[in-house]
Amino acid sequence: MMNVVAFGWALVVSLVIFVSTFQKTKSDSAAC
């Protein structure tokens, strides 16, 4: 059960990092 929770947290963290990176890239592109 703990493995499922850990996997879920890893998935959420990865998603947040991906979204924040995507937003940062989009902002940088808009600035240029």
Short mmCIF file of N, CA and C in Angstrom, two decimals:
data_model
loop_
_atom_site.label_atom_id
_atom_site.label_comp_id
_atom_site.label_asym_id
_atom_site.label_seq_id
_atom_site.Cartn_x
_atom_site.Cartn_y
_atom_site.Cartn_z
N MET A 1 0.84 -1.20 0.00
CA MET A 1 0.00 0.00 0.00
C MET A 1 0.88 1.26 0.00
N MET A 2 1.95 1.22 0.78
CA MET A 2 2.84 2.37 0.84
C MET A 2 3.46 2.66 -0.52
N ASN A 3 3.71 1.59 -1.30
CA ASN A 3 4.29 1.79 -2.62
C ASN A 3 3.34 2.59 -3.51
N VAL A 4 2.05 2.32 -3.38
CA VAL A 4 1.06 3.05 -4.18
C VAL A 4 1.06 4.53 -3.79
N VAL A 5 1.14 4.80 -2.50
CA VAL A 5 1.15 6.19 -2.02
C VAL A 5 2.41 6.89 -2.50
N ALA A 6 3.55 6.22 -2.39
CA ALA A 6 4.82 6.81 -2.83
C ALA A 6 4.77 7.09 -4.33
N PHE A 7 4.22 6.15 -5.08
CA PHE A 7 4.10 6.34 -6.54
C PHE A 7 3.20 7.53 -6.85
N GLY A 8 2.11 7.64 -6.11
CA GLY A 8 1.18 8.75 -6.32
C GLY A 8 1.86 10.09 -6.04
N TRP A 9 2.62 10.17 -4.94
CA TRP A 9 3.32 11.40 -4.60
C TRP A 9 4.36 11.73 -5.66
N ALA A 10 5.09 10.71 -6.14
CA ALA A 10 6.11 10.92 -7.17
C ALA A 10 5.45 11.47 -8.44
N LEU A 11 4.28 10.93 -8.76
CA LEU A 11 3.55 11.37 -9.95
C LEU A 11 3.13 12.83 -9.81
N VAL A 12 2.61 13.19 -8.64
CA VAL A 12 2.16 14.56 -8.39
C VAL A 12 3.35 15.53 -8.47
N VAL A 13 4.45 15.15 -7.82
CA VAL A 13 5.64 16.02 -7.83
C VAL A 13 6.15 16.21 -9.25
N SER A 14 6.20 15.12 -10.00
CA SER A 14 6.68 15.20 -11.39
C SER A 14 5.76 16.12 -12.21
N LEU A 15 4.46 16.00 -11.99
CA LEU A 15 3.50 16.82 -12.72
C LEU A 15 3.69 18.29 -12.39
N VAL A 16 3.87 18.60 -11.10
CA VAL A 16 4.06 19.99 -10.67
C VAL A 16 5.34 20.56 -11.27
N ILE A 17 6.42 19.78 -11.25
CA ILE A 17 7.69 20.24 -11.82
C ILE A 17 7.53 20.48 -13.32
N PHE A 18 6.86 19.56 -13.99
CA PHE A 18 6.66 19.69 -15.44
C PHE A 18 5.86 20.95 -15.76
N VAL A 19 4.77 21.17 -15.04
CA VAL A 19 3.92 22.33 -15.28
C VAL A 19 4.68 23.63 -15.00
N SER A 20 5.40 23.69 -13.88
CA SER A 20 6.14 24.90 -13.53
C SER A 20 7.22 25.19 -14.56
N THR A 21 7.89 24.13 -15.03
CA THR A 21 8.93 24.30 -16.05
C THR A 21 8.30 24.78 -17.35
N PHE A 22 7.16 24.22 -17.72
CA PHE A 22 6.47 24.61 -18.94
C PHE A 22 6.04 26.08 -18.86
N GLN A 23 5.51 26.49 -17.71
CA GLN A 23 5.08 27.88 -17.53
C GLN A 23 6.28 28.80 -17.62
N LYS A 24 7.41 28.41 -17.02
CA LYS A 24 8.63 29.22 -17.04
C LYS A 24 9.12 29.37 -18.48
N THR A 25 9.11 28.28 -19.23
CA THR A 25 9.56 28.31 -20.62
C THR A 25 8.66 29.22 -21.44
N LYS A 26 7.35 29.12 -21.21
CA LYS A 26 6.40 29.93 -21.96
C LYS A 26 6.60 31.41 -21.62
N SER A 27 6.87 31.71 -20.36
CA SER A 27 7.09 33.09 -19.93
C SER A 27 8.36 33.64 -20.57
N ASP A 28 9.42 32.82 -20.59
CA ASP A 28 10.68 33.25 -21.20
C ASP A 28 10.48 33.51 -22.69
N SER A 29 9.73 32.65 -23.34
CA SER A 29 9.48 32.82 -24.78
C SER A 29 8.70 34.11 -25.03
N ALA A 30 7.74 34.39 -24.18
CA ALA A 30 6.92 35.59 -24.33
C ALA A 30 7.78 36.84 -24.10
N ALA A 31 8.72 36.75 -23.16
CA ALA A 31 9.59 37.89 -22.85
C ALA A 31 10.46 38.22 -24.06
N CYS A 32 10.91 37.19 -24.74
CA CYS A 32 11.76 37.40 -25.92
C CYS A 32 10.86 37.73 -27.10
#
